[in-house]
PDB file of C-alpha atoms in Angstrom:
ATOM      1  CA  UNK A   1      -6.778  93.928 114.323  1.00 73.00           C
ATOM      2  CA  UNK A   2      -3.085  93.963 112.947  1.00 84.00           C
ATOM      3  CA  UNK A   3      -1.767  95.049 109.958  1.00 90.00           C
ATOM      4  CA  UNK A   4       1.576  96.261 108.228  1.00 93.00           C
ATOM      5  CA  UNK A   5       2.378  99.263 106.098  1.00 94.00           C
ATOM      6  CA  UNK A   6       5.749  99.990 104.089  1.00 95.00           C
ATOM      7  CA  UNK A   7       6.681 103.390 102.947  1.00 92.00           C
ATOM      8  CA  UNK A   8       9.639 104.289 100.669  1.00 91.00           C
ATOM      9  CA  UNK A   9      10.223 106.480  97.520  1.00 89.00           C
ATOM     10  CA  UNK A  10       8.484 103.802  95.101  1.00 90.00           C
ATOM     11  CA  UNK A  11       5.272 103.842  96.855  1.00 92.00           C
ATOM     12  CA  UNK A  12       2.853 102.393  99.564  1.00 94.00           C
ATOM     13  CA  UNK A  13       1.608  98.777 100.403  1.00 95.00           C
ATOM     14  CA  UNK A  14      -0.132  97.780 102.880  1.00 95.00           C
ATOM     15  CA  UNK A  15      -0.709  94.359 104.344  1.00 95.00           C
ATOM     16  CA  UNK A  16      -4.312  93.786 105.842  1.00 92.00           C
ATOM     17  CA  UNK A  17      -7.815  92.404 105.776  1.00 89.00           C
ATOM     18  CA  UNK A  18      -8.895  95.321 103.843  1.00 90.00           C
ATOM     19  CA  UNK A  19      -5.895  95.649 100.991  1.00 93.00           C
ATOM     20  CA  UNK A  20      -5.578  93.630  97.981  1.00 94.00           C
ATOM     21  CA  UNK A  21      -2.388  91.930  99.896  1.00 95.00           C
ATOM     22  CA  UNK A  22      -4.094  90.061 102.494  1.00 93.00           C
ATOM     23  CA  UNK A  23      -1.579  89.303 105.787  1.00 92.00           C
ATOM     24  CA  UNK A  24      -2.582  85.803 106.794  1.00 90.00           C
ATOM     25  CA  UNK A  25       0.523  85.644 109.209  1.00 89.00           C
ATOM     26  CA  UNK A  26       3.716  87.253 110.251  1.00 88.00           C
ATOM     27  CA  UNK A  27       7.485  85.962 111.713  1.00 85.00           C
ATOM     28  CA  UNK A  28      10.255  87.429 114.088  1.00 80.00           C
ATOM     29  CA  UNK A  29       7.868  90.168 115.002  1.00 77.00           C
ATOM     30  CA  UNK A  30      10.452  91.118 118.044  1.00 66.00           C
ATOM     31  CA  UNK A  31      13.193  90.644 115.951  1.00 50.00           C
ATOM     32  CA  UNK A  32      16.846  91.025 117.298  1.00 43.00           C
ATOM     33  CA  UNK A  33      17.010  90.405 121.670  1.00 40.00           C
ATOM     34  CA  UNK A  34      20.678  91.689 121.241  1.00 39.00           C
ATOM     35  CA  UNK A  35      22.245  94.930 120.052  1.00 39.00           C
ATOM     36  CA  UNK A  36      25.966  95.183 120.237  1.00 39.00           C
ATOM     37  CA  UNK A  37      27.969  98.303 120.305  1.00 39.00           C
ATOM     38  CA  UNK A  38      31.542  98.439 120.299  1.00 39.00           C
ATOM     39  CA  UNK A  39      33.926 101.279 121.442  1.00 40.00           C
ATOM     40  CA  UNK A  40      37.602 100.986 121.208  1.00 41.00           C
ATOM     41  CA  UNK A  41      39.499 103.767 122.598  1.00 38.00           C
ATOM     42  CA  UNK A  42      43.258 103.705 121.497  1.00 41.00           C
ATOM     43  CA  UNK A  43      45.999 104.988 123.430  1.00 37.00           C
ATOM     44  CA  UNK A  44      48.119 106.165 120.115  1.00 40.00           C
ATOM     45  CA  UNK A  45      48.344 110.272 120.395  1.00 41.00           C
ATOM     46  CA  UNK A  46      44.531 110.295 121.792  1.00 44.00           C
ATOM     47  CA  UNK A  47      43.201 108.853 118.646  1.00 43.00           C
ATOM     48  CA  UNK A  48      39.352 107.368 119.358  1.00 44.00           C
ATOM     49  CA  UNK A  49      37.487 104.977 116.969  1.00 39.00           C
ATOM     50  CA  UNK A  50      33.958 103.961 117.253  1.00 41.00           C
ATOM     51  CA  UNK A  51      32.521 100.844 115.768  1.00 38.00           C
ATOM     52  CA  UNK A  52      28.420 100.029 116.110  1.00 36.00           C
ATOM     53  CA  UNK A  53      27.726  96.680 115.522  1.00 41.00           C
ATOM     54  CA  UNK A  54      24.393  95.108 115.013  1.00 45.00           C
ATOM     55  CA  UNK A  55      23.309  92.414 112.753  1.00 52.00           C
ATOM     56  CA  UNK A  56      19.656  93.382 110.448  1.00 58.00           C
ATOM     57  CA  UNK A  57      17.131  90.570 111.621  1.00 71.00           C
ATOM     58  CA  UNK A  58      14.647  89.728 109.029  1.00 83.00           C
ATOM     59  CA  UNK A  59      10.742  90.102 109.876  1.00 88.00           C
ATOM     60  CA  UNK A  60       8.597  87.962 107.433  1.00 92.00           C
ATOM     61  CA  UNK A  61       5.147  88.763 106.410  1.00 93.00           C
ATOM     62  CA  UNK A  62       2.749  85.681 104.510  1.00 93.00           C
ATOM     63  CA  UNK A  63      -0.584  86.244 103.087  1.00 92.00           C
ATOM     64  CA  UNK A  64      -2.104  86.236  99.605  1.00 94.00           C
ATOM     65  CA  UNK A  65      -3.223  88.603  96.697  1.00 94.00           C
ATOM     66  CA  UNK A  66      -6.726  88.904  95.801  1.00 92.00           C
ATOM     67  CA  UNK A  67      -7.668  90.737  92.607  1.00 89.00           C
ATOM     68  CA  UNK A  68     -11.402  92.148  91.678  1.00 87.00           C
ATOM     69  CA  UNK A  69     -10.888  89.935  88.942  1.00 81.00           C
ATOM     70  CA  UNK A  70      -7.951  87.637  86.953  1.00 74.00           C
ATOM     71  CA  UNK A  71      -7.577  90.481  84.642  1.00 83.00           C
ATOM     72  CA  UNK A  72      -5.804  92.991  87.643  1.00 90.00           C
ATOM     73  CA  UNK A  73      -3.756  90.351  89.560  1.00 91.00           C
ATOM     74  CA  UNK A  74      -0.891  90.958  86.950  1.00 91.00           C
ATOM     75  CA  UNK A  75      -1.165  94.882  87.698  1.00 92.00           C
ATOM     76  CA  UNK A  76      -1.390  93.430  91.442  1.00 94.00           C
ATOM     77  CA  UNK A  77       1.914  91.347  91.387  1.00 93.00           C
ATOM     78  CA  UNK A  78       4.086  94.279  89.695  1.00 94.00           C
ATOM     79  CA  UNK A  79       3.120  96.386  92.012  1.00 94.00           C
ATOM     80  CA  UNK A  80       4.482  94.291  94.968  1.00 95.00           C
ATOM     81  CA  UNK A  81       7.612  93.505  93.267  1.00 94.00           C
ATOM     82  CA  UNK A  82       7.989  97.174  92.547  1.00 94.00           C
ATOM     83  CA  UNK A  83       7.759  98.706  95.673  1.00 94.00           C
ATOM     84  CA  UNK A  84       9.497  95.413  97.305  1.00 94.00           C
ATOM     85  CA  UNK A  85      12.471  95.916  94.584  1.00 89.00           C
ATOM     86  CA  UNK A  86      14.933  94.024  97.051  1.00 87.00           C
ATOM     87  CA  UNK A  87      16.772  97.160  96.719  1.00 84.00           C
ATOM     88  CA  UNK A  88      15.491 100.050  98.424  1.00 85.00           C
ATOM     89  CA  UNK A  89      15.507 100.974 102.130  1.00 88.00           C
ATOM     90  CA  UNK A  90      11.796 102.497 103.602  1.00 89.00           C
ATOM     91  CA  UNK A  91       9.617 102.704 107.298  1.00 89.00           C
ATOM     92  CA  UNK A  92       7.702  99.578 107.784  1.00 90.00           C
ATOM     93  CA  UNK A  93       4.728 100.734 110.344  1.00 89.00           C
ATOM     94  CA  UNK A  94       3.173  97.772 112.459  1.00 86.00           C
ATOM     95  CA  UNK A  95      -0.127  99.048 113.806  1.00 84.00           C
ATOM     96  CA  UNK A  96      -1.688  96.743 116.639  1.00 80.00           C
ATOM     97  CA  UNK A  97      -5.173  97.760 118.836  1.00 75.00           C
ATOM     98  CA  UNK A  98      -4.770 101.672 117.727  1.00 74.00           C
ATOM     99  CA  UNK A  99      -1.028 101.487 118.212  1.00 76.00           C
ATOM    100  CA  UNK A 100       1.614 102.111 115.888  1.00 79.00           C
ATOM    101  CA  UNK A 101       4.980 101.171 115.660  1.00 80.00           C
ATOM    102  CA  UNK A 102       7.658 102.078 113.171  1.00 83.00           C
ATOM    103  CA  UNK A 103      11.208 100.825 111.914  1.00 82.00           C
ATOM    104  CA  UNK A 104      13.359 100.977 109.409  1.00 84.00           C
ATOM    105  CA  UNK A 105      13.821  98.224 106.967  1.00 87.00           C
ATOM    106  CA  UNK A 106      15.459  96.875 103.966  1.00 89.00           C
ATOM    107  CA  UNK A 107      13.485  95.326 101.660  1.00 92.00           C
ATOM    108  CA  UNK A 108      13.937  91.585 100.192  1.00 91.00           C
ATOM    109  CA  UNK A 109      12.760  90.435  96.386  1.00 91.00           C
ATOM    110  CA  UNK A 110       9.255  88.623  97.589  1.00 93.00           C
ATOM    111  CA  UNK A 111       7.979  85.177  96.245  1.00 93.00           C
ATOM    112  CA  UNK A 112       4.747  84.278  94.958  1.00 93.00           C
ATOM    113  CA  UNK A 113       3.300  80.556  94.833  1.00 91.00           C
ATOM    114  CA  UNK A 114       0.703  79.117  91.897  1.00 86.00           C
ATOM    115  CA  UNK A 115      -1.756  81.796  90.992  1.00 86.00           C
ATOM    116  CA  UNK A 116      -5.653  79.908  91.843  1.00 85.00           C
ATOM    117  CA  UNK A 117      -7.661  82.048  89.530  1.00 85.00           C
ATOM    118  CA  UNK A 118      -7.937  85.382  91.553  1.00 88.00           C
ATOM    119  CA  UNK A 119      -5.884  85.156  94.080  1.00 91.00           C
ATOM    120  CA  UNK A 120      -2.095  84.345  94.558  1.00 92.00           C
ATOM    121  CA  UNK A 121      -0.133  83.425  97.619  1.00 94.00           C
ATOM    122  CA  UNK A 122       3.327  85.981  98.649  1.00 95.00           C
ATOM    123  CA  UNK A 123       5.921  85.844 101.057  1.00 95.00           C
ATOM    124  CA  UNK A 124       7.434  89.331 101.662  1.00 95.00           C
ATOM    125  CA  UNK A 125      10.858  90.078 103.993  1.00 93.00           C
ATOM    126  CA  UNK A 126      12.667  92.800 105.301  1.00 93.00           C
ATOM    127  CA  UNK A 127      15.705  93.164 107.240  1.00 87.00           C
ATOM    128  CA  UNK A 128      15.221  95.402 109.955  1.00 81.00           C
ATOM    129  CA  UNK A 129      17.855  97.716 110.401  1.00 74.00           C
ATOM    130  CA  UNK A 130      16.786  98.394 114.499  1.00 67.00           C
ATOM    131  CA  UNK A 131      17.052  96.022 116.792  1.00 60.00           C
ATOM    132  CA  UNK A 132      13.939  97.843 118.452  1.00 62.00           C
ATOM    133  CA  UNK A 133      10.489  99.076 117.389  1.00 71.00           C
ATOM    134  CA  UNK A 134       9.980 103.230 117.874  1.00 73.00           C
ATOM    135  CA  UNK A 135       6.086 104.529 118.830  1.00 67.00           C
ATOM    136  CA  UNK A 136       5.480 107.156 115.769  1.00 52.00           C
ATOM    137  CA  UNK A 137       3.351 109.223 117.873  1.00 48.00           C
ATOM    138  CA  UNK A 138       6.211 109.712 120.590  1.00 47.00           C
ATOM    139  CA  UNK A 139       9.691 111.461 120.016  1.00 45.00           C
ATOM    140  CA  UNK A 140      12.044 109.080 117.899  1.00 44.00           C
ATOM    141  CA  UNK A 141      14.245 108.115 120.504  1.00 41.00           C
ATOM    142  CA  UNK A 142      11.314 106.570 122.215  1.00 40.00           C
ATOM    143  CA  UNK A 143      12.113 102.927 121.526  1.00 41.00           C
ATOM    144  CA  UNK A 144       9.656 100.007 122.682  1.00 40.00           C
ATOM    145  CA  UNK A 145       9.388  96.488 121.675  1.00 41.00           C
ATOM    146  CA  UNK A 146       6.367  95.033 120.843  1.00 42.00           C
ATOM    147  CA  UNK A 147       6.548  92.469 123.725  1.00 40.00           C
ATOM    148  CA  UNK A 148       6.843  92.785 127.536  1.00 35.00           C
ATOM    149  CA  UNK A 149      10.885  91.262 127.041  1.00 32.00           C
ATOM    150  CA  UNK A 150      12.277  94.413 128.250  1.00 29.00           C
ATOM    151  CA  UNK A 151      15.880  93.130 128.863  1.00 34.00           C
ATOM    152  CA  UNK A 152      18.238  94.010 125.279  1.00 35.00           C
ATOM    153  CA  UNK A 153      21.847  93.701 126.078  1.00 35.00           C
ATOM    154  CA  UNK A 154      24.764  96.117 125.497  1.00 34.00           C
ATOM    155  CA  UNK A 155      28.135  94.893 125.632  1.00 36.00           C
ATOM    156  CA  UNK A 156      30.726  97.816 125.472  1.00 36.00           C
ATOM    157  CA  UNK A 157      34.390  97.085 125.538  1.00 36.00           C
ATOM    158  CA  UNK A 158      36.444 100.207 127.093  1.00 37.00           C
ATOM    159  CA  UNK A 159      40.488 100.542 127.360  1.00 37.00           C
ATOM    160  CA  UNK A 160      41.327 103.187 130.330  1.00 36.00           C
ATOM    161  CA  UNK A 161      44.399 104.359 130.956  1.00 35.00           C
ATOM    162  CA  UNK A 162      45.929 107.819 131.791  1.00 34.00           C
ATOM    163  CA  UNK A 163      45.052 108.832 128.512  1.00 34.00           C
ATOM    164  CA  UNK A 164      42.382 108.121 128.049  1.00 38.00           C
ATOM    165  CA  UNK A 165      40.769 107.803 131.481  1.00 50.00           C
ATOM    166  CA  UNK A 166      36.583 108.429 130.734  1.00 62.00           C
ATOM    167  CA  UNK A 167      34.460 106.934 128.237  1.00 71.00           C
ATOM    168  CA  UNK A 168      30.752 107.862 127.437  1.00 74.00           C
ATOM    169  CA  UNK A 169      27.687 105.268 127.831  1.00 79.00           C
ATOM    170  CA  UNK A 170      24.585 105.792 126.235  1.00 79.00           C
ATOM    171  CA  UNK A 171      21.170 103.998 128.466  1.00 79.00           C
ATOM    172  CA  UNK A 172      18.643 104.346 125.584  1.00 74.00           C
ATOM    173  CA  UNK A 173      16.512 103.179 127.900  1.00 74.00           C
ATOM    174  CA  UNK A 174      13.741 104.699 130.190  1.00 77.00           C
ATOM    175  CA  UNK A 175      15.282 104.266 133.764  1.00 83.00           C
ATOM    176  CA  UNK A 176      18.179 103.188 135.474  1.00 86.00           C
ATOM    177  CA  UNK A 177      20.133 100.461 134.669  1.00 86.00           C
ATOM    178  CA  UNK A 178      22.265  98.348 136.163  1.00 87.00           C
ATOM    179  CA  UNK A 179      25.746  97.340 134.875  1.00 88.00           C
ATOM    180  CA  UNK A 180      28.458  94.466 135.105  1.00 88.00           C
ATOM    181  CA  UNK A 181      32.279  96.145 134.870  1.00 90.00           C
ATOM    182  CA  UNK A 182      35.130  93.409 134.193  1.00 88.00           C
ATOM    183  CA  UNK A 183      38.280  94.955 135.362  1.00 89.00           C
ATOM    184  CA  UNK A 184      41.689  93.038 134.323  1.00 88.00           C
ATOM    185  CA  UNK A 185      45.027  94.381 135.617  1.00 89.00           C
ATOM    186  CA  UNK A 186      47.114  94.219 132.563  1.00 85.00           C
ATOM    187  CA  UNK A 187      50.337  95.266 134.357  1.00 86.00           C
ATOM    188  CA  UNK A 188      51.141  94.883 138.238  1.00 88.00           C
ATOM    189  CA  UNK A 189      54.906  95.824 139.795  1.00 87.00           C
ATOM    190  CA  UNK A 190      57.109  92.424 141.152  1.00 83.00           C
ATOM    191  CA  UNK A 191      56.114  93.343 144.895  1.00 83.00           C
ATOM    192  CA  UNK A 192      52.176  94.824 145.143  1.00 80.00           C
ATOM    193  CA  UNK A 193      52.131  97.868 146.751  1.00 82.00           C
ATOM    194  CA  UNK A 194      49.141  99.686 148.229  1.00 88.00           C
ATOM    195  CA  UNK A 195      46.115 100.732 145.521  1.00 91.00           C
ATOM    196  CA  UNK A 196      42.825 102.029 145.023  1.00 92.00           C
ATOM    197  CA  UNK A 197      40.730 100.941 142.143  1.00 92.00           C
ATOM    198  CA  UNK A 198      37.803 104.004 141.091  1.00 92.00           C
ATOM    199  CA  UNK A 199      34.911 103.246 139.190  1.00 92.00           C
ATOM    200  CA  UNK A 200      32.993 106.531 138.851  1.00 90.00           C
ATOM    201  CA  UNK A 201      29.878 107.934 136.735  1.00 89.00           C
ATOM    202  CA  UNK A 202      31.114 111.729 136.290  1.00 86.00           C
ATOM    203  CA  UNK A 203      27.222 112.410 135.478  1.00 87.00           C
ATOM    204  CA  UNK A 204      26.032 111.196 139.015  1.00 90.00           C
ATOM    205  CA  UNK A 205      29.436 111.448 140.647  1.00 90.00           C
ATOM    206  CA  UNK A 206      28.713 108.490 142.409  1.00 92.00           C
ATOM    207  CA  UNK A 207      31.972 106.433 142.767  1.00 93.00           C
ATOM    208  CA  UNK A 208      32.841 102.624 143.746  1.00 94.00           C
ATOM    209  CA  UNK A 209      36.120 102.727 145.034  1.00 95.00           C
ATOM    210  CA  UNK A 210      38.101  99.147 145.949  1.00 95.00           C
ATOM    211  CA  UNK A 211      41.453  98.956 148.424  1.00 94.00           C
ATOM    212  CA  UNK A 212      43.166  96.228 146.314  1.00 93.00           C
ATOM    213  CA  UNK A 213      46.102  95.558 144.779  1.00 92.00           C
ATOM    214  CA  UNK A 214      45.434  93.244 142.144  1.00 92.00           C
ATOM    215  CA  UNK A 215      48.089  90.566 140.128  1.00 90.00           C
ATOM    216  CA  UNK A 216      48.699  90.398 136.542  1.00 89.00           C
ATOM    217  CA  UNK A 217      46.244  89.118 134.790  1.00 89.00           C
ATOM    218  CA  UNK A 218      43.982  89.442 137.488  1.00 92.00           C
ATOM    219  CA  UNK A 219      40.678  89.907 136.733  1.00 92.00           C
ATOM    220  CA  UNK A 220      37.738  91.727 139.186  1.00 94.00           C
ATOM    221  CA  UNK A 221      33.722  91.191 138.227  1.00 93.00           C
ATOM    222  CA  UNK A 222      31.376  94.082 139.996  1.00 94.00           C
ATOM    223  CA  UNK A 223      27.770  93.645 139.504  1.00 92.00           C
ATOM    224  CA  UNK A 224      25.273  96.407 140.504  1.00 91.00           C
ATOM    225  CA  UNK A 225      22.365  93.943 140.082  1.00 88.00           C
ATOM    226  CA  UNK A 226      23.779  91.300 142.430  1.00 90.00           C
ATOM    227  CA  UNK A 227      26.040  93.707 144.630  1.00 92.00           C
ATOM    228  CA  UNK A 228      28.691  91.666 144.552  1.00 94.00           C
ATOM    229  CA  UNK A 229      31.990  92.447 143.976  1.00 95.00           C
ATOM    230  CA  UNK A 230      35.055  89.379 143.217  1.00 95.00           C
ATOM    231  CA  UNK A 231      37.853  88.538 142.040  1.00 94.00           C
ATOM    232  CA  UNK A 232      38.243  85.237 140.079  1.00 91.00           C
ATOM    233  CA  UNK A 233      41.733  84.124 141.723  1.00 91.00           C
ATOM    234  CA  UNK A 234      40.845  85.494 145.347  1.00 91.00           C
ATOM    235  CA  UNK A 235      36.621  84.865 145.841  1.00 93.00           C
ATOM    236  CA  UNK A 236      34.563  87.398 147.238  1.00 94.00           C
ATOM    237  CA  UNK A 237      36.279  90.560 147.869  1.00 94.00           C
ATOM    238  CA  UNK A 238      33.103  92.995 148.795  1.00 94.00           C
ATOM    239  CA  UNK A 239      35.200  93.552 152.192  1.00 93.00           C
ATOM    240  CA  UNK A 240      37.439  95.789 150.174  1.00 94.00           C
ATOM    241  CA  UNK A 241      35.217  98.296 149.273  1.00 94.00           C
ATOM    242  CA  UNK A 242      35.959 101.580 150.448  1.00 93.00           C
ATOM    243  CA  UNK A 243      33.300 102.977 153.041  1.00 91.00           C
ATOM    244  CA  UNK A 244      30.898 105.868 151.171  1.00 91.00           C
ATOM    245  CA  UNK A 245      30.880 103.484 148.123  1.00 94.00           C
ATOM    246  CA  UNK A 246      28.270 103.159 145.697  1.00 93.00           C
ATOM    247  CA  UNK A 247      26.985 100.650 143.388  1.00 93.00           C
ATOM    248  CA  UNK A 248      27.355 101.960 139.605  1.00 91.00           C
ATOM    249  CA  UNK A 249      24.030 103.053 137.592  1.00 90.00           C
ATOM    250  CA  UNK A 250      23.689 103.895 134.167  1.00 88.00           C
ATOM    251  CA  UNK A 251      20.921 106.853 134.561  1.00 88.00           C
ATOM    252  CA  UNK A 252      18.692 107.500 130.840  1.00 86.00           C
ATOM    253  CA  UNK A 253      20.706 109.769 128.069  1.00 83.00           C
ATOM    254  CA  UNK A 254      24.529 109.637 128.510  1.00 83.00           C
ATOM    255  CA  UNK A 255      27.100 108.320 130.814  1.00 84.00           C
ATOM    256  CA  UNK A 256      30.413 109.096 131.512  1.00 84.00           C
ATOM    257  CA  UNK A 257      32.103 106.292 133.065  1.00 85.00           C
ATOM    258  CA  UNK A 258      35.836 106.870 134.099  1.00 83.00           C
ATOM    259  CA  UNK A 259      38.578 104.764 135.656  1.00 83.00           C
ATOM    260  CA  UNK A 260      41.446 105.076 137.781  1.00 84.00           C
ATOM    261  CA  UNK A 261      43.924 103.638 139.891  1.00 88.00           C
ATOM    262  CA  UNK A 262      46.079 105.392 142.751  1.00 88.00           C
ATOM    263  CA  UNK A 263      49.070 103.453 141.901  1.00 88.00           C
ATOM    264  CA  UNK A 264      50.797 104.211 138.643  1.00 82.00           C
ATOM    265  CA  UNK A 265      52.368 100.809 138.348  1.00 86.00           C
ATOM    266  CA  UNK A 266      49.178  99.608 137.795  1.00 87.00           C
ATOM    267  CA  UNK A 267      47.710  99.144 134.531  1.00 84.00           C
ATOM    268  CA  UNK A 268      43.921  97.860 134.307  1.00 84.00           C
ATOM    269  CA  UNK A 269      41.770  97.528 131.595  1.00 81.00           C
ATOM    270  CA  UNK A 270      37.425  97.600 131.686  1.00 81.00           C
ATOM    271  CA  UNK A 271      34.801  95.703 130.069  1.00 80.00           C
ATOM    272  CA  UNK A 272      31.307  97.294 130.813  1.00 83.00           C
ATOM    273  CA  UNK A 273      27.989  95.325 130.306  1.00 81.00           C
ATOM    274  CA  UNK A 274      24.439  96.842 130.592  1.00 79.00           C
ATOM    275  CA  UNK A 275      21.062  96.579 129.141  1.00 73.00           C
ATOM    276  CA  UNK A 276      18.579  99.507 128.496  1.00 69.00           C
ATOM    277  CA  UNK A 277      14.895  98.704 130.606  1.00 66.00           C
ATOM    278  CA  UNK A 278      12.294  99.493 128.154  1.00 66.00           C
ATOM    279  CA  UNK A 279       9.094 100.616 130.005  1.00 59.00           C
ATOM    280  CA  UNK A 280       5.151 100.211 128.543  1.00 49.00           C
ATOM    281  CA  UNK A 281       4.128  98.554 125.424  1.00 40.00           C
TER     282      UNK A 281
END
């Protein structure tokens, strides 16, 4: 059995078999497969700004009202549209075989189709403001989905430069995660000289470190997943990875990812992609 509850300040409703708003059928369950978070780190006097982006996805619930009699389907209808104002943010709980889920939602004004005596069809929405379901009975950073798709994407663009040479990563997931890191030389001297590009987790202090010396507008893809390691004007450059280097992993909680290069006459910039692996549900 499945059924849907919403909490806020205006009251309780609950959508199942045994309330007066039957739930004949629900859409976008799983809601949003992406969350996107942005981090901009200026180099102007050391001055950081943070952006989180992430689009509400709207979960749909259909089903129908049934009254004891004609005479309290009015009562019935006000009530939805009064705790469903279209206004007012509140938890929607999902609870599935003995398991609950919870997220927070927005609530849209419902619609209601031609009343047949007793009963009267509804369509309720919410936008969820999570792109991921949380277990109530766990600790609130606990986030599951409620399918077995355990890939969500993070996509976290990151200037480095003396400055500003560390950023921090967040894996809100429950193990460790692999990453993609876009380097792009923004600034190379006339005639290259020798250089050592360092990608290093200050958490782990596990470092990838490459003996290159890349062009203007160069730009370098490492992948921890695939272990590879190129550059898109020379090919595969794996061969120029220093020995005692290591693949980059985002451990759980936070990161701190830094970036450096042994020749000042370099200038790079780094584009980090990851996804948090959700485990159970």
């Amino acid at each position: 059995m499945e059924y849907f509850k919403f909490v806020s300040d205006r009251g309780t409703i609950e959508f199942s078999l045994t309330s007066p708003y039957k739930m004949s059928s629900h859409e976008n369950l799983n809601g949003a497969e992406t969350q996107s978070s942005e981090m901009r780190f200026i180099n102007l006097d050391g001055a950081e700004y943070e952006n989180i982006l992430y689009e509400p996805d709207e979960l749909t619930i259909k089903g129908f009202i049934r009254g004891e009699s004609k005479h309290t389907l009015p009562y019935l209808r006000a009530n939805l549209f009064k705790i469903l104002n279209g206004k007012d943010k509140g938890v929607l709980y999902y609870i599935c075989e003995n398991e609950e889920y919870f997220t927070e939602v927005l609530t849209l004004r419902p619609s209601v189709g031609t009343r047949i005596q007793n009963v009267l069809d509804f369509t309720a929405k919410f936008l969820r403001l999570a792109p991921l379901w949380k277990k109530s009975h766990l600790n609130k950073a606990d986030v599951y989905k409620i399918t077995k798709k355990l890939k969500t994407t993070f996509t976290l663009p990151c200037m480095f430069s003396q400055r500003t040479s560390a950023v921090s990563v967040v894996n809100n997931g429950d193990t460790d995660s692999p990453c993609i890191i876009k380097i792009k030389c923004t600034l190379a001297p006339v005639e290259a000289g020798e250089n050592v590009i360092t990608i290093k987790n200050a958490v782990t202090q596990k470092k990838l470190e490459i003996n290159y010396s890349p062009s203007a507008g160069e730009q370098i893809v490492i992948d921890s997943e695939k272990c590879t390691v190129e550059s898109l004007k020379e090919g595969n450059i794996i061969n120029r990875m220093k020995t005692g280097s290591e693949f980059i992993y985002l451990p759980p909680g936070v990161n701190e990812i830094e970036a450096s290069v042994s020749n000042t006459d370099y200038e790079i910039t780094a584009h980090i992609e990851y996804y948090g692996v959700i485990l159970g549900v």
